[in-house]
Coordinates of C-alpha atoms and ligand atoms in Angstrom, one line a residue:
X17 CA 27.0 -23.9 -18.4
X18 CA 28.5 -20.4 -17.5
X19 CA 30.3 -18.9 -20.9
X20 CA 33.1 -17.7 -19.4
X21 CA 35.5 -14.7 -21.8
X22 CA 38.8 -14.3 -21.6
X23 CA 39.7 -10.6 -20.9
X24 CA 43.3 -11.4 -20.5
X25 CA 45.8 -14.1 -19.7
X26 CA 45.4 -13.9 -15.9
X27 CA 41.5 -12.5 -15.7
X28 CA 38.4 -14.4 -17.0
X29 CA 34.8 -12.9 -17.2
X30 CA 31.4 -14.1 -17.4
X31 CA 29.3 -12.8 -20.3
X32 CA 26.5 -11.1 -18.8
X33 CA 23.2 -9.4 -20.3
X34 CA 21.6 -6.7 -19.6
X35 CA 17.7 -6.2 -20.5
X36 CA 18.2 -4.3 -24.0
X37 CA 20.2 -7.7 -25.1
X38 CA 17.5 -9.3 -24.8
X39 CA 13.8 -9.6 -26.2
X40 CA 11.0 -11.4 -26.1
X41 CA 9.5 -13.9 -28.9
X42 CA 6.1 -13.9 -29.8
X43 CA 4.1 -17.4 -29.9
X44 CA 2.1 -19.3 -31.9
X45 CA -0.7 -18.9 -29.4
X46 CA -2.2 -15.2 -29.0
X47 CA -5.1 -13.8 -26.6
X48 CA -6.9 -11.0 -26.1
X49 CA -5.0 -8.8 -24.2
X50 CA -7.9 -8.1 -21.8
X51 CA -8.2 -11.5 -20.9
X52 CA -5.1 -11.2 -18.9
X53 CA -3.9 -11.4 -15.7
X54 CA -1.3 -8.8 -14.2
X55 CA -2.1 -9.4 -10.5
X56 CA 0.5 -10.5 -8.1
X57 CA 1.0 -11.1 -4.5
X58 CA 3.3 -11.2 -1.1
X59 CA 2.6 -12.5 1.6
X60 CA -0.9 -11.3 2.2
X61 CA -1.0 -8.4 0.0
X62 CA -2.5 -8.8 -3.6
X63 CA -2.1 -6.0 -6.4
X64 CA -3.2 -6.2 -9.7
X65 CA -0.3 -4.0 -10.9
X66 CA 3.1 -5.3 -10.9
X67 CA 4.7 -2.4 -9.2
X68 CA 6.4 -0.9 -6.5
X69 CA 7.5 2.9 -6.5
X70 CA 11.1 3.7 -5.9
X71 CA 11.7 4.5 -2.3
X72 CA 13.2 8.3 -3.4
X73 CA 12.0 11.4 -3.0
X74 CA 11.7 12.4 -6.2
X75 CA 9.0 9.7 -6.7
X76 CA 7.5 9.1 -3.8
X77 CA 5.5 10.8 -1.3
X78 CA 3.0 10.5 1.0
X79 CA 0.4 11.5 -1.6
X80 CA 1.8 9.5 -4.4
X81 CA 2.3 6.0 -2.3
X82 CA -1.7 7.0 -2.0
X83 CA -2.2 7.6 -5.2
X84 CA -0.2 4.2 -6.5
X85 CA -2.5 2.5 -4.0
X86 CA -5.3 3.6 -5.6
X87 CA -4.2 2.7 -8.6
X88 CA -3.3 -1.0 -7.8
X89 CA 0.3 -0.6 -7.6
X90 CA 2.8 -0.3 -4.0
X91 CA 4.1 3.0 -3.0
X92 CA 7.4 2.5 -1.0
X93 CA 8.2 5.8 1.0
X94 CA 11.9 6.4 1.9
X95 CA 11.8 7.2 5.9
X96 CA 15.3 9.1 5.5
X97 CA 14.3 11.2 2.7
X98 CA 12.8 14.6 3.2
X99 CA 9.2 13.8 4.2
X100 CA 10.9 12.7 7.5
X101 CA 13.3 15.5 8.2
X102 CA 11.5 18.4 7.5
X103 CA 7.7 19.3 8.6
X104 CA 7.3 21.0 5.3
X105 CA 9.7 19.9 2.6
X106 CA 7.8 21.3 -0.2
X107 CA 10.2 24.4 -0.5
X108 CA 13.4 22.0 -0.7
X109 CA 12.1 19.6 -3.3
X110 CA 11.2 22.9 -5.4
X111 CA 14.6 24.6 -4.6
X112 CA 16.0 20.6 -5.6
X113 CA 14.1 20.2 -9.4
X114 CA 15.7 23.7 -9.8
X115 CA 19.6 23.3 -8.9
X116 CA 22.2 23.8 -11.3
X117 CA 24.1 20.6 -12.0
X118 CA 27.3 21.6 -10.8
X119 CA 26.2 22.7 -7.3
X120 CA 23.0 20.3 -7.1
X121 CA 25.1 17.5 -4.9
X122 CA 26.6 19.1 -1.9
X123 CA 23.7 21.2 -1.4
X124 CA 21.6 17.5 -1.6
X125 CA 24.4 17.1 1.0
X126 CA 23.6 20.2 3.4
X127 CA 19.4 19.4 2.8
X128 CA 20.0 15.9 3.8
X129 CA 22.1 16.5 6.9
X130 CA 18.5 17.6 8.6
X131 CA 18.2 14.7 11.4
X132 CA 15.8 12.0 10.6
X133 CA 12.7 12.7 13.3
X134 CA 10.7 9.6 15.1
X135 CA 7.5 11.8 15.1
X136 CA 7.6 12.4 11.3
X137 CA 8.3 8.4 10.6
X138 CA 4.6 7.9 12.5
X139 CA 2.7 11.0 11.1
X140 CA 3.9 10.0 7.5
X141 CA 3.0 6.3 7.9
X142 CA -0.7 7.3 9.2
X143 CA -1.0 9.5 6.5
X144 CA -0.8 6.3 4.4
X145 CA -2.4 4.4 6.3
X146 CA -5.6 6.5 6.8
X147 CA -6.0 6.6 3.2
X148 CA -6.5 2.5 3.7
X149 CA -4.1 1.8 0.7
X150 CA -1.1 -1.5 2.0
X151 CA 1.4 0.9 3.7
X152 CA 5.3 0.1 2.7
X153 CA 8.4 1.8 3.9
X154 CA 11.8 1.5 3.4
X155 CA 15.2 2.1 5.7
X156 CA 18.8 1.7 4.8
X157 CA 20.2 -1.3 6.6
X158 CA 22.2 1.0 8.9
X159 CA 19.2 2.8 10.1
X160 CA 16.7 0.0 10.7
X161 CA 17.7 -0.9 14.3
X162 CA 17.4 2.5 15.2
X163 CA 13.8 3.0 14.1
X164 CA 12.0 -0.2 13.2
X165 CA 10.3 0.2 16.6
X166 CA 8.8 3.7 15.4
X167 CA 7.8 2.0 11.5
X168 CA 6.3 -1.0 13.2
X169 CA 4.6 0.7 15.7
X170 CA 3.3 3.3 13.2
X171 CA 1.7 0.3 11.6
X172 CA 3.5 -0.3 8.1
X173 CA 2.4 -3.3 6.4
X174 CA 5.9 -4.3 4.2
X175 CA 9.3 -2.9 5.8
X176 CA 11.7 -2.6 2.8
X177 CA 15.6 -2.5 4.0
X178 CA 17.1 -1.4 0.9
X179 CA 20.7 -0.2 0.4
X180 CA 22.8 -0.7 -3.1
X181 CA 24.1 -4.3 -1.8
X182 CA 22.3 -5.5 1.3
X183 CA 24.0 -9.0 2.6
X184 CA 22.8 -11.5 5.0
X185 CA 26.6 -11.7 6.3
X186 CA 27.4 -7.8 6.6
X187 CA 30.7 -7.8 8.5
X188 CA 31.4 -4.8 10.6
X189 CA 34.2 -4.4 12.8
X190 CA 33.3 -1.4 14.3
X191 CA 29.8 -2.0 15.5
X192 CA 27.1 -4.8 15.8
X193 CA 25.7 -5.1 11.9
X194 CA 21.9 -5.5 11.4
X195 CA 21.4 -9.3 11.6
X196 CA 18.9 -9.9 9.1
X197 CA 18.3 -13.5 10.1
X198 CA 17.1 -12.6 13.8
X199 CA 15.3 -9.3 12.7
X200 CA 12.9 -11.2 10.3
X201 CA 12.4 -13.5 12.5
X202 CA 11.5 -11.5 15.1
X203 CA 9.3 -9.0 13.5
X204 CA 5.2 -9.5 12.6
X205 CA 6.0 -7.9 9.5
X206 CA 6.7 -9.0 6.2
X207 CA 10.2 -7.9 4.8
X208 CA 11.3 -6.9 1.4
X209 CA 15.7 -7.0 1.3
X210 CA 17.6 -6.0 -1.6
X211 CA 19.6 -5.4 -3.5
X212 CA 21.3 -8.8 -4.4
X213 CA 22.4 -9.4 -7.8
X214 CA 23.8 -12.9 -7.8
X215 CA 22.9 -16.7 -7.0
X216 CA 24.8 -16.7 -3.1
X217 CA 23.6 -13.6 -2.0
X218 CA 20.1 -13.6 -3.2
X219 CA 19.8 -17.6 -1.7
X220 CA 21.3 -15.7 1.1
X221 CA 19.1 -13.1 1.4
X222 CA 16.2 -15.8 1.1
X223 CA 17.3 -18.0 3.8
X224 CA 16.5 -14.8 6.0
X225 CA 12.9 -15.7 6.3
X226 CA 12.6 -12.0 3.2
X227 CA 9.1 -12.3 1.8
X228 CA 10.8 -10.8 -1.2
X229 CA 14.2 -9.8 -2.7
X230 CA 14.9 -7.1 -4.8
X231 CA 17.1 -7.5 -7.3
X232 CA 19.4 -4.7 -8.8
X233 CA 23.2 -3.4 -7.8
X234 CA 24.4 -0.3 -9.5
X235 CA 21.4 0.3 -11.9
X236 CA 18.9 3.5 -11.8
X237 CA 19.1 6.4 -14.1
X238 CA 20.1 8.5 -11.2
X239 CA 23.0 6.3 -10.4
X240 CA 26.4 6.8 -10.5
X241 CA 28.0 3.7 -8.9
X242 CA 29.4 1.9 -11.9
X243 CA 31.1 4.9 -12.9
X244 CA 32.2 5.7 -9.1
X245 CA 32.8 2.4 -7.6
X246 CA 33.0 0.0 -10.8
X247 CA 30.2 -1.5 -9.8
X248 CA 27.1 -3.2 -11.7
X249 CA 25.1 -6.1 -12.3
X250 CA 23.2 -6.5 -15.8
X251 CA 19.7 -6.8 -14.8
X252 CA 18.6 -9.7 -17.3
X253 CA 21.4 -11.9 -16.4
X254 CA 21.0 -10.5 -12.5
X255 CA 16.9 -11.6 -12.5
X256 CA 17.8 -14.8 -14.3
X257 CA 20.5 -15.8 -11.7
X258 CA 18.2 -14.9 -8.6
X259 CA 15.4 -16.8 -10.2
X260 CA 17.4 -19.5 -9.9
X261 CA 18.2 -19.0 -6.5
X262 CA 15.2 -19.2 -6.1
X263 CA 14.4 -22.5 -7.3
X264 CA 17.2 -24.0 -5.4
X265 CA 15.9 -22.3 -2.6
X266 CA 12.4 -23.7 -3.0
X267 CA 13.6 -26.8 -2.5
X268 CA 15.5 -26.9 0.5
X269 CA 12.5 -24.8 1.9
X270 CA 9.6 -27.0 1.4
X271 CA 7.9 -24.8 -0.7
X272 CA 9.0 -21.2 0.2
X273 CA 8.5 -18.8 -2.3
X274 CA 10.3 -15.8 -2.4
X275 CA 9.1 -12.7 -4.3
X276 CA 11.8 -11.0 -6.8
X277 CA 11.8 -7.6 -7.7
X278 CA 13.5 -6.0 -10.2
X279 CA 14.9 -2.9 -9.2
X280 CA 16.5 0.1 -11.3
X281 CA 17.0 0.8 -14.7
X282 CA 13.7 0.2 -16.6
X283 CA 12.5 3.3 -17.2
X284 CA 10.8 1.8 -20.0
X285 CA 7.4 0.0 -20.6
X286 CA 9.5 -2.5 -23.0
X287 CA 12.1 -2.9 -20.0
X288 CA 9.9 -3.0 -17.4
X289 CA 7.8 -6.2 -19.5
X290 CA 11.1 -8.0 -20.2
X291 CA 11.9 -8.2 -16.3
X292 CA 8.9 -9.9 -15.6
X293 CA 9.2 -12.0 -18.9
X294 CA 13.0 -13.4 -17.1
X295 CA 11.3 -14.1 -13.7
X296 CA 10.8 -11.1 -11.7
X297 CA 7.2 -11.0 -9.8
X298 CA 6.9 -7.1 -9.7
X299 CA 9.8 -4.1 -10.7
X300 CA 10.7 -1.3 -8.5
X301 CA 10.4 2.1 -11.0
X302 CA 11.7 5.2 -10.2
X303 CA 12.5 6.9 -13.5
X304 CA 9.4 6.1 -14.6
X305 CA 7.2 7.0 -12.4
X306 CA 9.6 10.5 -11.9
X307 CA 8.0 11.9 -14.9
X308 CA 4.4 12.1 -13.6
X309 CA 2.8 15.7 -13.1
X310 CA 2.3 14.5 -9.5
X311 CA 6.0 13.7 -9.0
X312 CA 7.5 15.2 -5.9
X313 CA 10.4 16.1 -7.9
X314 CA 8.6 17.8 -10.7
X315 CA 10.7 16.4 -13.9
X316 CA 14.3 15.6 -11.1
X317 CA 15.1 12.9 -10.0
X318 CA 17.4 11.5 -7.1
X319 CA 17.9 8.6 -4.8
X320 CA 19.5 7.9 -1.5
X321 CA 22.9 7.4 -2.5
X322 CA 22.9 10.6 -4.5
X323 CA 23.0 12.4 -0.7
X324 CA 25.7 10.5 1.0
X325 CA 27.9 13.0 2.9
X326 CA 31.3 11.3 1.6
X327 CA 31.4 9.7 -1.7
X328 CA 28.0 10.2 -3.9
X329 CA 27.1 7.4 -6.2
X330 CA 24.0 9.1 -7.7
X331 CA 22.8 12.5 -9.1
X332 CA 20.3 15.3 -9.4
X333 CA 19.4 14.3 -12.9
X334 CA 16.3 15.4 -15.3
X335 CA 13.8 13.0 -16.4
X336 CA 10.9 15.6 -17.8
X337 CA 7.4 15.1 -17.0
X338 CA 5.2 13.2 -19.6
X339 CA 1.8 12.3 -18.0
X340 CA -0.2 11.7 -14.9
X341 CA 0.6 8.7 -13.0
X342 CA -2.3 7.1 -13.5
X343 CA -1.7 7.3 -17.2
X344 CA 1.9 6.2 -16.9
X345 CA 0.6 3.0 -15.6
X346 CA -2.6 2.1 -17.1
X347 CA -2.5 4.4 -19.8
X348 CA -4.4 5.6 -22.3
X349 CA -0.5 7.0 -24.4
X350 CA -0.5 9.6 -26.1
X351 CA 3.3 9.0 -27.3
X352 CA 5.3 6.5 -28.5
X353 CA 8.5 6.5 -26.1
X354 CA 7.5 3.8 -24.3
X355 CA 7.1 6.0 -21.2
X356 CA 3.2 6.1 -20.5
X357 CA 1.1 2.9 -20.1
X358 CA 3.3 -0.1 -18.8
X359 CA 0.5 -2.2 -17.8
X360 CA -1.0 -1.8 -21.3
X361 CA 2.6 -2.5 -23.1
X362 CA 2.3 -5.2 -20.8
X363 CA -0.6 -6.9 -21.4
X364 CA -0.4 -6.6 -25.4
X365 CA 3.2 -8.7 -24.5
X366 CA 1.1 -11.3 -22.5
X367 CA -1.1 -11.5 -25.2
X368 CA 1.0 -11.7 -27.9
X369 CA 2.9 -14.6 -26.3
X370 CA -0.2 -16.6 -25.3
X371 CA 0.0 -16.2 -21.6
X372 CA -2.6 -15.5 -19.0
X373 CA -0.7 -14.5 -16.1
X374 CA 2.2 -13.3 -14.9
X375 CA 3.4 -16.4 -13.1
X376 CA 3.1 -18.2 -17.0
X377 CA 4.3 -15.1 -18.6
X378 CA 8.0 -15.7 -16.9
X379 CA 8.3 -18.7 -19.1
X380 CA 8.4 -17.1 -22.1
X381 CA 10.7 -17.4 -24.5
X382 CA 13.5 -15.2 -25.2
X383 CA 16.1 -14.1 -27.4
X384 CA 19.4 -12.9 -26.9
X385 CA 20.3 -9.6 -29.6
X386 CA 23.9 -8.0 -27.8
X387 CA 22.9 -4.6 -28.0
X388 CA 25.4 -3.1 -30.2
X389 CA 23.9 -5.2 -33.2
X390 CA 19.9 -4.3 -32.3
Ligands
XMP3 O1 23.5 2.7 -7.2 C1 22.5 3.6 -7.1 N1 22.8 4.9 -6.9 C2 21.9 5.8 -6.7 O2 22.1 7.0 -6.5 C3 20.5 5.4 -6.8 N2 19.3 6.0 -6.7 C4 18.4 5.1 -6.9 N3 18.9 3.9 -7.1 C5 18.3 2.7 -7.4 O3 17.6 3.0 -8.6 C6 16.2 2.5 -8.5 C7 15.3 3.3 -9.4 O4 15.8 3.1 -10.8 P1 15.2 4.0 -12.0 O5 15.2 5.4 -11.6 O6 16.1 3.6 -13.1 O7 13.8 3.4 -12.2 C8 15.9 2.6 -7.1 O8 14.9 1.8 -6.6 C9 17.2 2.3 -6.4 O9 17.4 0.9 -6.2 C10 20.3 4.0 -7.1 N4 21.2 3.2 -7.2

């Protein structure tokens, strides 16, 4: 049952977690943490790390969606960023990491007004592809009519349509909005949708044919939107409800199953395990993986809406660099942050709860510790 608060006489709120209020309690039953399982799967794709990079160009790049490939994890490469609007874009994402705060956002603004160009959309996505890691791009939904032609052509293998909320009923009265239904249909391609962060419009989202839903609204340490819009969904009750969704979902499909993805705001390894311990199949990291050495942002980090010509929901912040990426996922740490080795964190948390795979793992139990008393 939904535990409701009053704020006031006329306004009632839902009590809603976020993933420090909550942890994970160890079992009776322990394993070895080497005899488990972090592999998961969509559609045809397997990975044995549970990740996705962050489609933002302070995380990833052509070279690091290679390098996360080769390391068993998803690069996701944002085809409006500045690997498509610029041949060169080294000198901007060095002239970027080194911006003053105050001025960083309109000039992110001025970079950013560069048009978007068809023939760097294909010559990025071969780049990828050549290497022969699973190629996965992502759009905003206002731009994917106008060049999922070019992506699909290119030859992506997962088309990601992200923007902050992305609905299967965007109502538009100016022009005809994306209709997700018919586009997923249509395409050969399997599609990852997001964000939702709530039972209707993740179930929506599903219905869509998605092979996966990301799940986040507001969160990301470069984000700004609850402070600018009032806008946020806590990301432990947010995977919990979409899990359910899901469920429900699986029934009146037959069978369907629909990935989640956790997306924004764990940047760290004790986050990122306690997504996947409340349901989600794989986590989207952009803070994280911000502070490799290979990081195209060199110790910045940004996203999509931290560009947007008329009101910026994100910013240029600092993050630091802290290891290679290799190291950030599979380790070995050399500190005790929780910021290098997320697959190790998570396997020791597998282990010490008994399970062998990730698909188990999502049944752990929990505990609920409201933040302010942990
Ligand atoms: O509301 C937002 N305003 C922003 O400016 C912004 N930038 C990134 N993102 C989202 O944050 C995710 C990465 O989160 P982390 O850096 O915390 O890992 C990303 O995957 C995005 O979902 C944003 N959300």
């Amino acid at each position: 049952m939904t535990q409701e608060i009053e704020i006031g006489l006329g306004k009632k709120g839902r009590l809603a977690y976020t993933l420090d209020d909550v942890a994970i309690i160890p079992s009776r039953r322990t394993r070895d943490p080497k005899d488990v399982s972090t592999a998961w799967q969509i559609d045809a794709y397997q990975f044995d790390v549970p990740v996705l990079s962050a489609p933002m160009d302070s995380v990833t790049s052509p070279a690091t969606a290679i390098e996360m490939g080769r390391l068993g994890a998803l690069g996701v490469l944002d085809l409006e960023g500045l690997w498509t609007r610029y041949d060169d874009p080294q000198p901007l994402l060095d002239e970027i990491a080194d911006l003053d705060d105050l001025t960083a956002t309109q000039r992110l603004q001025e970079i950013y007004e560069q048009p978007i160009s068809p023939e760097l959309i294909t010559q990025r996505i071969r780049e990828i592809r050549d290497s022969g890691v699973t190629v996965a791009c992502a759009l905003s939904p206002q731009r994917t009519q106008e060049f999922y032609s070019t992506v699909v052509e290119a030859g992506v293998d997962l088309f990601v349509i992200r923007g902050t909320a992305v609905s299967a009923e965007h109502v538009c009265e100016n022009h005809e909005p994306l209709n997700l239904k018919k586009f997923i249909y249509d395409l050969d391609v399997p599609v990852v949708v997001g964000g939702a962060a709530s039972y209707p419009a993740a179930i929506h989202l599903m219905r869509t044919g998605a092979a996966g839903v990301l799940v986040g609204f507001g969160g990301g340490a470069a984000s700004t939107t609850r402070t600018t819009l009032g806008v946020q969904a806590p990301m432990a009750t947010a995977i919990a409800d979409v899990v359910e969704a899901r469920r429900d979902y699986m029934d009146e499909s037959g069978g369907r199953y629909v990935q989640i993805i956790a997306d924004g705001g764990m940047g760290t390894s004790g986050s990122f395990v306690k997504a996947l311990a409340m349901g989600a199949d794989a986590v989207m990291l952009g803070t994280a993986l911000a502070r490799a050495t290979q990081a195209p942002g060199k110790g910045s980090h940004w996203g999509a809406e931290a560009r947007h010509p008329s009101l910026p929901r994100g910013r240029r912040t600092q993050v630091g660099t802290v290891a290679s990426l290799e190291e950030i996922l599979l380790g070995p740490s050399h500190r005790a942050d929780a910021s290098v080795n997320f697959i190790g964190a998570l396997r020791r948390a597998m282990a010490s709860t008994g399970y062998v795979d990730l698909k188990n793992f999502q049944h752990c139990d929990v505990s609920v510790i409201p933040s302010h008393r942990a």
